[in-house]
Amino acid sequence: MDSAQATRLLHEIRDAVLAGERPPVAPRPVIDASWRRMFKLGADPDRHDCGALLEQDELEHRRRASALGQVLRTLVGSLSEIIEPSLQIMVVTDEEGRVLWRRGGLGGLRQSNGIRLEEGAAWSEHSTGTNAIGTALAVRRPVRVHSAEHFAHTLHTWTCAASPVHDPRDGRLLGVVDVSGPAAGFHPTTLALVTSIARLAESELRERHGRAIERLRSVAAPILCRLGRARALVVDTHGWTAAVTGMAPVDRLPLPKSFGAGPVLLPSLGLCTVEPLPGGWLVRVAEERRPASDAPSRVVLDLSGPRRRSIAVSGSAGSWTQELTPRHAELLYLLAVHRNGRSAAELAADVFGDPTRTVTVRAEMSRVRRHLSGVLAHRPYRFSEGVEVAVVGPEDPADLLPRSTAPAILSARCPPRT
């Protein structure tokens, strides 16, 4: 049937399903399953809600954290011939369905604003109902949603085709690439094209990873030569092996979430000493297995100077010092003065004055914990039990982290008088 007939039939199918009646033709399985999820959520078929747009600093943070930014030029270049002369737009989201980037002509961008398909908006199924972006994230495969297949009536004049993009290093879902536009004139081969572009992006990420491993291998070679017969290996930040000495090679070393410099107990190797390298880690295996009690026992947070921000960690297995970014210095100071711990919302209020900024806090704390293995715990975030914590501050409390604008730091500089 022609496009107009197909559109009318889709409306009849949707109307019948919403009314609890038998449709003239069963909806496609992927659409039927998505609609059922919408019924369970109690979604409103007469509207879609993309929620509040991300604030600009949160949007920029997500863009920097996303590996999809590395292949954005490939995605835009591959789809520019479709989106530029038409009313269609290209959208790239993160794994939560938040729109990170969009590209298109002025007409397409103007129309997409009308349905809030804009940067910072949420397009997961929970937020927007059945749509190609959210449904592709839900089912982890390419999806096209045409006209009345959208659960929300306000999207029936649109058609979208989306394909997930996975990180070839660990298989993690990075987000989706999507092409959306008016339902009339949307070419049926667009889904195949979008899927091919997503695979091309994954291929480029794989090639980038291979080049990064080669660079790390060139750094590792002279280091491992100096270690003689010691058992050691060099891995990237995802655990992929670049070089190994004194032991059987493995393709990938499983790394715990809280992995960083210092003594680390790895189930596959026992007690190891980890040292940072450009783009990865040097992992040296201890000759004798030591008990897990060799965990760090003392932490000194040095904030004594305007540009001096470091943390020194020591224990029976050794000691090391880590320089801190201004944000990490703020977070660790707050945990040092709140030994019972702070939730993500409490830290967000402490640092930003906004308890809803939990996504940014969790991302920063994840980075801190990767470098302070055995020192920090979470739920709530806190220094681990048994760790002695000392803070070396400036002589004048007013000089504490002088460039910080965090509300809790401002309060600490001017303690209330008794």
Tab-separated table of C-alpha atoms in Angstrom:
chain	number	residue	atom	x	y	z
A	1	MET	CA	0.000	0.000	0.000
A	2	ASP	CA	1.049	3.594	-0.500
A	3	SER	CA	2.270	5.843	2.284
A	4	ALA	CA	-1.100	7.450	2.987
A	5	GLN	CA	-2.836	4.070	3.269
A	6	ALA	CA	-0.085	2.770	5.565
A	7	THR	CA	-0.377	5.823	7.810
A	8	ARG	CA	-4.171	5.415	8.093
A	9	LEU	CA	-3.755	1.743	8.943
A	10	LEU	CA	-1.206	2.527	11.667
A	11	HIS	CA	-3.636	4.992	13.240
A	12	GLU	CA	-6.393	2.358	13.166
A	13	ILE	CA	-4.069	-0.175	14.808
A	14	ARG	CA	-3.038	2.258	17.550
A	15	ASP	CA	-6.604	3.426	18.210
A	16	ALA	CA	-7.806	-0.162	18.544
A	17	VAL	CA	-4.968	-1.155	20.883
A	18	LEU	CA	-5.531	1.871	23.109
A	19	ALA	CA	-9.249	1.099	23.245
A	20	GLY	CA	-8.568	-2.509	24.226
A	21	GLU	CA	-10.028	-3.796	20.957
A	22	ARG	CA	-8.639	-6.192	18.380
A	23	PRO	CA	-6.674	-4.219	15.751
A	24	PRO	CA	-7.200	-4.857	12.014
A	25	VAL	CA	-3.563	-5.942	11.794
A	26	ALA	CA	-1.227	-6.773	14.675
A	27	PRO	CA	1.421	-4.118	15.331
A	28	ARG	CA	5.008	-5.072	14.658
A	29	PRO	CA	6.443	-7.142	17.559
A	30	VAL	CA	8.992	-4.482	18.559
A	31	ILE	CA	6.241	-1.830	18.634
A	32	ASP	CA	3.772	-4.087	20.431
A	33	ALA	CA	6.354	-4.866	23.138
A	34	SER	CA	7.143	-1.166	23.553
A	35	TRP	CA	3.462	-0.221	23.815
A	36	ARG	CA	3.026	-2.841	26.522
A	37	ARG	CA	5.875	-1.251	28.453
A	38	MET	CA	4.125	2.097	28.101
A	39	PHE	CA	0.875	0.662	29.511
A	40	LYS	CA	2.782	-0.671	32.528
A	41	LEU	CA	4.365	2.743	33.069
A	42	GLY	CA	1.000	4.455	32.831
A	43	ALA	CA	2.272	6.731	30.060
A	44	ASP	CA	-0.072	9.358	28.638
A	45	PRO	CA	-0.691	8.657	24.909
A	46	ASP	CA	-1.789	12.251	24.296
A	47	ARG	CA	1.512	13.877	25.237
A	48	HIS	CA	5.228	13.274	25.597
A	49	ASP	CA	7.419	14.734	28.309
A	50	CYS	CA	11.127	15.189	27.600
A	51	GLY	CA	11.684	16.626	31.071
A	52	ALA	CA	13.841	19.626	31.832
A	53	LEU	CA	16.770	20.213	29.506
A	54	LEU	CA	20.207	19.551	30.924
A	55	GLU	CA	22.010	22.632	32.127
A	56	GLN	CA	24.818	23.678	29.812
A	57	ASP	CA	27.648	22.627	32.134
A	58	GLU	CA	26.062	19.191	32.642
A	59	LEU	CA	25.578	18.828	28.878
A	60	GLU	CA	29.223	19.724	28.248
A	61	HIS	CA	30.321	17.291	30.948
A	62	ARG	CA	28.413	14.448	29.283
A	63	ARG	CA	29.813	15.364	25.886
A	64	ARG	CA	33.374	15.255	27.180
A	65	ALA	CA	32.744	11.939	28.945
A	66	SER	CA	31.191	10.267	25.888
A	67	ALA	CA	33.398	8.307	23.492
A	68	LEU	CA	30.913	9.218	20.757
A	69	GLY	CA	32.457	12.680	20.641
A	70	GLN	CA	35.549	11.067	19.084
A	71	VAL	CA	33.531	9.861	16.077
A	72	LEU	CA	31.104	12.771	15.745
A	73	ARG	CA	32.825	13.999	12.582
A	74	THR	CA	32.392	10.570	11.006
A	75	LEU	CA	28.711	10.462	11.938
A	76	VAL	CA	27.982	13.966	10.642
A	77	GLY	CA	29.992	13.511	7.460
A	78	SER	CA	28.345	10.215	6.606
A	79	LEU	CA	24.806	11.563	7.032
A	80	SER	CA	25.247	15.131	5.796
A	81	GLU	CA	24.003	14.312	2.285
A	82	ILE	CA	20.686	13.166	3.773
A	83	ILE	CA	20.062	15.724	6.471
A	84	GLU	CA	21.316	18.959	4.897
A	85	PRO	CA	18.932	19.212	1.881
A	86	SER	CA	15.899	17.835	3.769
A	87	LEU	CA	13.884	18.505	6.905
A	88	GLN	CA	15.504	15.535	8.603
A	89	ILE	CA	18.010	15.896	11.441
A	90	MET	CA	20.686	13.681	12.929
A	91	VAL	CA	20.740	13.151	16.696
A	92	VAL	CA	23.370	11.512	18.908
A	93	THR	CA	22.396	10.566	22.469
A	94	ASP	CA	24.119	9.031	25.464
A	95	GLU	CA	23.155	5.705	27.016
A	96	GLU	CA	20.360	7.353	29.008
A	97	GLY	CA	18.721	8.824	25.914
A	98	ARG	CA	19.852	12.404	26.571
A	99	VAL	CA	20.493	14.287	23.336
A	100	LEU	CA	24.159	15.317	23.241
A	101	TRP	CA	24.422	16.593	19.673
A	102	ARG	CA	22.100	17.234	16.755
A	103	ARG	CA	22.760	18.418	13.220
A	104	GLY	CA	20.499	19.459	10.354
A	105	GLY	CA	19.226	22.287	8.225
A	106	LEU	CA	17.481	25.286	9.729
A	107	GLY	CA	14.052	24.002	8.713
A	108	GLY	CA	14.584	20.603	10.285
A	109	LEU	CA	16.036	22.065	13.475
A	110	ARG	CA	13.139	24.507	13.757
A	111	GLN	CA	10.571	21.708	13.428
A	112	SER	CA	12.431	19.467	15.869
A	113	ASN	CA	12.276	22.245	18.466
A	114	GLY	CA	8.507	21.909	18.283
A	115	ILE	CA	8.684	18.361	19.647
A	116	ARG	CA	11.626	19.166	21.956
A	117	LEU	CA	14.051	16.982	20.042
A	118	GLU	CA	16.864	19.275	21.089
A	119	GLU	CA	20.196	19.106	22.859
A	120	GLY	CA	19.827	18.189	26.528
A	121	ALA	CA	16.344	16.654	26.179
A	122	ALA	CA	15.510	13.151	27.435
A	123	TRP	CA	14.273	10.694	24.790
A	124	SER	CA	14.220	7.409	26.665
A	125	GLU	CA	10.978	5.423	26.599
A	126	HIS	CA	10.325	6.421	30.212
A	127	SER	CA	10.390	10.083	29.200
A	128	THR	CA	8.955	10.161	25.708
A	129	GLY	CA	7.164	6.866	25.121
A	130	THR	CA	7.740	4.634	22.118
A	131	ASN	CA	10.269	6.328	19.817
A	132	ALA	CA	13.269	5.093	17.870
A	133	ILE	CA	15.858	6.506	20.288
A	134	GLY	CA	14.272	5.189	23.477
A	135	THR	CA	13.137	1.882	22.000
A	136	ALA	CA	16.564	1.219	20.448
A	137	LEU	CA	18.093	1.772	23.886
A	138	ALA	CA	15.518	-0.555	25.446
A	139	VAL	CA	15.959	-3.449	22.995
A	140	ARG	CA	19.657	-2.829	22.206
A	141	ARG	CA	19.163	-3.058	18.428
A	142	PRO	CA	18.262	-0.800	15.472
A	143	VAL	CA	14.654	0.383	15.396
A	144	ARG	CA	12.476	2.470	13.081
A	145	VAL	CA	9.312	4.038	14.469
A	146	HIS	CA	6.933	5.462	11.877
A	147	SER	CA	4.054	7.875	12.395
A	148	ALA	CA	1.332	6.367	14.641
A	149	GLU	CA	3.734	3.711	15.920
A	150	HIS	CA	4.860	6.432	18.329
A	151	PHE	CA	2.942	6.012	21.567
A	152	ALA	CA	2.499	9.752	22.019
A	153	HIS	CA	-0.011	11.302	19.626
A	154	THR	CA	2.094	14.480	19.399
A	155	LEU	CA	4.800	12.564	17.491
A	156	HIS	CA	2.588	11.032	14.782
A	157	THR	CA	3.808	13.383	12.071
A	158	TRP	CA	7.379	12.142	12.605
A	159	THR	CA	9.389	9.083	11.665
A	160	CYS	CA	12.738	8.194	13.226
A	161	ALA	CA	15.378	5.505	12.703
A	162	ALA	CA	17.984	4.811	15.399
A	163	SER	CA	20.788	2.353	15.980
A	164	PRO	CA	22.745	1.721	19.201
A	165	VAL	CA	26.509	2.266	19.283
A	166	HIS	CA	28.596	0.036	21.559
A	167	ASP	CA	32.101	0.554	22.887
A	168	PRO	CA	34.266	-2.138	21.208
A	169	ARG	CA	36.617	-2.134	24.210
A	170	ASP	CA	34.098	-3.518	26.688
A	171	GLY	CA	30.770	-3.882	24.854
A	172	ARG	CA	29.210	-1.073	26.897
A	173	LEU	CA	26.287	0.778	25.327
A	174	LEU	CA	27.452	4.313	24.523
A	175	GLY	CA	24.224	5.708	23.086
A	176	VAL	CA	22.406	5.855	19.763
A	177	VAL	CA	22.662	7.648	16.448
A	178	ASP	CA	19.283	8.657	15.055
A	179	VAL	CA	17.804	10.277	11.972
A	180	SER	CA	14.384	11.875	12.451
A	181	GLY	CA	12.110	13.880	10.205
A	182	PRO	CA	8.572	14.362	8.924
A	183	ALA	CA	6.813	11.055	8.308
A	184	ALA	CA	5.896	12.085	4.772
A	185	GLY	CA	8.868	11.432	2.535
A	186	PHE	CA	10.920	9.458	5.060
A	187	HIS	CA	12.836	6.875	3.001
A	188	PRO	CA	12.430	3.238	4.123
A	189	THR	CA	16.152	2.529	3.654
A	190	THR	CA	17.132	5.140	6.238
A	191	LEU	CA	17.266	2.547	9.027
A	192	ALA	CA	19.747	0.425	7.077
A	193	LEU	CA	21.872	3.498	6.450
A	194	VAL	CA	21.813	4.592	10.101
A	195	THR	CA	22.737	1.060	11.177
A	196	SER	CA	25.686	1.053	8.785
A	197	ILE	CA	26.867	4.429	10.100
A	198	ALA	CA	26.665	3.130	13.689
A	199	ARG	CA	28.820	0.130	12.738
A	200	LEU	CA	31.252	2.502	11.018
A	201	ALA	CA	31.512	4.519	14.233
A	202	GLU	CA	32.231	1.346	16.220
A	203	SER	CA	34.897	0.389	13.688
A	204	GLU	CA	36.573	3.767	14.056
A	205	LEU	CA	36.511	3.452	17.857
A	206	ARG	CA	38.107	-0.002	17.491
A	207	GLU	CA	40.863	1.432	15.290
A	208	ARG	CA	41.471	4.263	17.740
A	209	HIS	CA	41.767	1.744	20.541
A	210	GLY	CA	44.279	-0.282	18.539
A	211	ARG	CA	46.434	2.792	17.965
A	212	ALA	CA	46.236	3.669	21.668
A	213	ILE	CA	47.420	0.151	22.577
A	214	GLU	CA	50.368	0.521	20.186
A	215	ARG	CA	51.350	3.838	21.778
A	216	LEU	CA	51.104	2.293	25.229
A	217	ARG	CA	53.201	-0.669	24.069
A	218	SER	CA	55.989	1.652	22.935
A	219	VAL	CA	55.982	3.285	26.376
A	220	ALA	CA	55.888	-0.086	28.146
A	221	ALA	CA	58.741	-1.820	26.313
A	222	PRO	CA	61.714	-0.078	27.995
A	223	ILE	CA	60.002	-0.151	31.393
A	224	LEU	CA	59.435	-3.905	31.303
A	225	CYS	CA	63.001	-4.499	30.095
A	226	ARG	CA	64.326	-2.845	33.250
A	227	LEU	CA	62.224	-5.106	35.483
A	228	GLY	CA	64.212	-8.216	34.534
A	229	ARG	CA	62.445	-11.413	35.599
A	230	ALA	CA	59.781	-9.718	37.658
A	231	ARG	CA	56.194	-10.570	36.767
A	232	ALA	CA	54.475	-7.529	35.335
A	233	LEU	CA	52.142	-6.343	32.625
A	234	VAL	CA	50.999	-3.069	31.143
A	235	VAL	CA	47.312	-2.596	30.477
A	236	ASP	CA	45.167	0.263	29.236
A	237	THR	CA	42.432	1.839	31.343
A	238	HIS	CA	40.004	-0.899	30.272
A	239	GLY	CA	42.392	-3.741	31.151
A	240	TRP	CA	43.493	-4.638	27.608
A	241	THR	CA	47.082	-5.890	27.658
A	242	ALA	CA	49.740	-3.920	25.794
A	243	ALA	CA	52.829	-5.794	27.034
A	244	VAL	CA	53.772	-8.490	29.524
A	245	THR	CA	56.913	-9.970	31.056
A	246	GLY	CA	57.662	-12.921	33.335
A	247	MET	CA	54.212	-14.492	32.953
A	248	ALA	CA	51.836	-15.954	30.406
A	249	PRO	CA	50.155	-13.256	28.296
A	250	VAL	CA	46.448	-12.556	28.637
A	251	ASP	CA	44.277	-10.540	26.287
A	252	ARG	CA	42.600	-8.596	29.055
A	253	LEU	CA	43.022	-8.187	32.802
A	254	PRO	CA	39.740	-7.807	34.714
A	255	LEU	CA	39.975	-4.532	36.632
A	256	PRO	CA	37.828	-3.682	39.650
A	257	LYS	CA	35.729	-0.530	39.508
A	258	SER	CA	37.821	1.114	42.222
A	259	PHE	CA	41.211	0.670	40.533
A	260	GLY	CA	44.148	3.024	40.802
A	261	ALA	CA	47.719	3.614	41.845
A	262	GLY	CA	49.080	1.774	44.863
A	263	PRO	CA	48.740	-1.751	46.242
A	264	VAL	CA	45.748	-3.588	44.799
A	265	LEU	CA	44.562	-7.131	45.429
A	266	LEU	CA	43.486	-8.673	42.113
A	267	PRO	CA	41.708	-12.051	42.226
A	268	SER	CA	43.579	-13.369	39.174
A	269	LEU	CA	47.064	-12.248	40.254
A	270	GLY	CA	47.048	-11.672	44.003
A	271	LEU	CA	48.627	-8.585	45.567
A	272	CYS	CA	49.965	-6.172	42.939
A	273	THR	CA	51.500	-2.730	42.859
A	274	VAL	CA	49.942	-0.410	40.308
A	275	GLU	CA	51.665	2.616	38.814
A	276	PRO	CA	50.122	5.068	36.331
A	277	LEU	CA	51.449	5.316	32.785
A	278	PRO	CA	50.344	7.593	29.932
A	279	GLY	CA	47.184	5.875	28.752
A	280	GLY	CA	47.265	2.940	31.149
A	281	TRP	CA	48.792	1.161	34.134
A	282	LEU	CA	51.914	-0.787	35.032
A	283	VAL	CA	50.836	-3.771	37.152
A	284	ARG	CA	53.632	-5.520	39.051
A	285	VAL	CA	52.801	-8.802	40.736
A	286	ALA	CA	54.162	-9.270	44.271
A	287	GLU	CA	56.537	-12.193	44.600
A	288	GLU	CA	54.761	-13.368	47.740
A	289	ARG	CA	51.039	-13.116	48.338
A	290	ARG	CA	50.240	-10.796	51.205
A	291	PRO	CA	47.035	-10.689	53.185
A	292	ALA	CA	44.276	-8.281	52.236
A	293	SER	CA	44.983	-6.464	55.506
A	294	ASP	CA	47.781	-4.676	53.661
A	295	ALA	CA	45.168	-2.089	52.687
A	296	PRO	CA	46.018	1.619	53.091
A	297	SER	CA	45.766	2.767	56.696
A	298	ARG	CA	46.566	6.510	56.626
A	299	VAL	CA	45.592	9.368	54.347
A	300	VAL	CA	46.977	12.904	54.458
A	301	LEU	CA	45.054	15.491	52.466
A	302	ASP	CA	47.372	18.428	51.841
A	303	LEU	CA	45.540	21.687	51.062
A	304	SER	CA	48.116	23.946	52.685
A	305	GLY	CA	48.863	26.168	49.691
A	306	PRO	CA	46.789	27.952	47.060
A	307	ARG	CA	48.088	25.583	44.374
A	308	ARG	CA	49.011	22.669	46.575
A	309	ARG	CA	46.392	19.935	46.394
A	310	SER	CA	47.527	16.387	46.964
A	311	ILE	CA	46.672	13.236	48.859
A	312	ALA	CA	49.271	10.910	50.370
A	313	VAL	CA	48.203	7.324	51.055
A	314	SER	CA	50.291	4.932	53.139
A	315	GLY	CA	50.051	1.468	54.638
A	316	SER	CA	52.103	-1.625	55.348
A	317	ALA	CA	52.326	-2.347	51.620
A	318	GLY	CA	53.876	1.033	50.797
A	319	SER	CA	52.860	4.622	50.125
A	320	TRP	CA	52.121	6.929	47.231
A	321	THR	CA	51.057	10.504	46.544
A	322	GLN	CA	48.440	11.709	44.070
A	323	GLU	CA	47.982	15.273	42.827
A	324	LEU	CA	44.351	16.423	42.899
A	325	THR	CA	42.199	18.500	40.609
A	326	PRO	CA	40.371	21.413	42.289
A	327	ARG	CA	37.054	19.529	42.159
A	328	HIS	CA	38.515	16.330	43.624
A	329	ALA	CA	40.175	18.346	46.371
A	330	GLU	CA	36.782	19.818	47.288
A	331	LEU	CA	35.104	16.403	47.390
A	332	LEU	CA	37.839	14.756	49.464
A	333	TYR	CA	37.895	17.646	51.917
A	334	LEU	CA	34.135	17.298	52.426
A	335	LEU	CA	34.480	13.554	53.041
A	336	ALA	CA	37.336	14.218	55.472
A	337	VAL	CA	35.181	16.534	57.596
A	338	HIS	CA	32.115	14.281	57.309
A	339	ARG	CA	33.540	10.917	58.349
A	340	ASN	CA	30.091	9.320	58.481
A	341	GLY	CA	29.805	9.923	54.744
A	342	ARG	CA	27.810	12.038	52.316
A	343	SER	CA	25.222	10.990	49.752
A	344	ALA	CA	25.467	12.133	46.139
A	345	ALA	CA	22.680	14.651	46.775
A	346	GLU	CA	24.435	16.023	49.865
A	347	LEU	CA	27.715	16.406	47.979
A	348	ALA	CA	25.850	18.094	45.116
A	349	ALA	CA	24.420	20.605	47.579
A	350	ASP	CA	27.846	21.065	49.199
A	351	VAL	CA	29.658	21.675	45.902
A	352	PHE	CA	27.030	23.221	43.628
A	353	GLY	CA	24.336	24.410	46.011
A	354	ASP	CA	21.955	22.154	44.067
A	355	PRO	CA	21.109	18.668	45.401
A	356	THR	CA	19.828	17.577	41.970
A	357	ARG	CA	23.312	17.661	40.404
A	358	THR	CA	23.932	14.038	41.391
A	359	VAL	CA	25.005	12.860	37.921
A	360	THR	CA	28.017	15.158	37.933
A	361	VAL	CA	28.924	14.195	41.504
A	362	ARG	CA	28.731	10.475	40.774
A	363	ALA	CA	30.920	10.878	37.699
A	364	GLU	CA	33.561	12.817	39.629
A	365	MET	CA	33.502	10.394	42.559
A	366	SER	CA	33.901	7.486	40.158
A	367	ARG	CA	37.098	9.100	38.873
A	368	VAL	CA	38.365	9.727	42.402
A	369	ARG	CA	37.725	6.142	43.486
A	370	ARG	CA	39.555	4.746	40.452
A	371	HIS	CA	42.735	6.421	41.717
A	372	LEU	CA	42.214	5.726	45.427
A	373	SER	CA	41.674	1.988	45.597
A	374	GLY	CA	40.956	0.772	49.117
A	375	VAL	CA	40.657	4.307	50.480
A	376	LEU	CA	37.111	5.330	49.589
A	377	ALA	CA	33.805	3.536	50.019
A	378	HIS	CA	30.366	4.463	48.731
A	379	ARG	CA	26.683	4.302	49.703
A	380	PRO	CA	27.286	6.795	51.202
A	381	TYR	CA	30.577	8.158	49.887
A	382	ARG	CA	33.121	8.105	52.717
A	383	PHE	CA	36.649	7.176	53.685
A	384	SER	CA	36.896	3.455	54.387
A	385	GLU	CA	36.701	2.248	57.963
A	386	GLY	CA	40.094	1.875	59.610
A	387	VAL	CA	41.681	4.596	57.472
A	388	GLU	CA	43.164	7.447	59.509
A	389	VAL	CA	42.514	10.757	57.770
A	390	ALA	CA	44.438	13.973	58.378
A	391	VAL	CA	43.894	17.318	56.665
A	392	VAL	CA	46.753	19.787	56.331
A	393	GLY	CA	45.101	23.132	55.717
A	394	PRO	CA	46.443	26.642	55.238
A	395	GLU	CA	47.462	28.711	58.255
A	396	ASP	CA	44.536	31.029	57.668
A	397	PRO	CA	41.208	29.178	57.122
A	398	ALA	CA	40.196	31.967	54.747
A	399	ASP	CA	42.825	30.652	52.314
A	400	LEU	CA	41.254	27.180	52.028
A	401	LEU	CA	40.970	26.279	48.318
A	402	PRO	CA	40.895	29.976	47.407
A	403	ARG	CA	39.458	29.499	43.907
A	404	SER	CA	36.587	27.303	45.046
A	405	THR	CA	33.046	28.655	44.904
A	406	ALA	CA	31.468	25.584	46.530
A	407	PRO	CA	29.011	26.662	49.252
A	408	ALA	CA	30.476	24.215	51.784
A	409	ILE	CA	34.014	25.493	51.150
A	410	LEU	CA	32.856	29.106	51.474
A	411	SER	CA	31.322	28.211	54.843
A	412	ALA	CA	34.514	26.483	55.968
A	413	ARG	CA	36.545	29.598	55.221
A	414	CYS	CA	34.346	31.643	57.515
A	415	PRO	CA	33.336	29.380	60.409
A	416	PRO	CA	30.609	30.759	62.695
A	417	ARG	CA	31.847	32.551	65.780
A	418	THR	CA	31.001	31.116	69.194
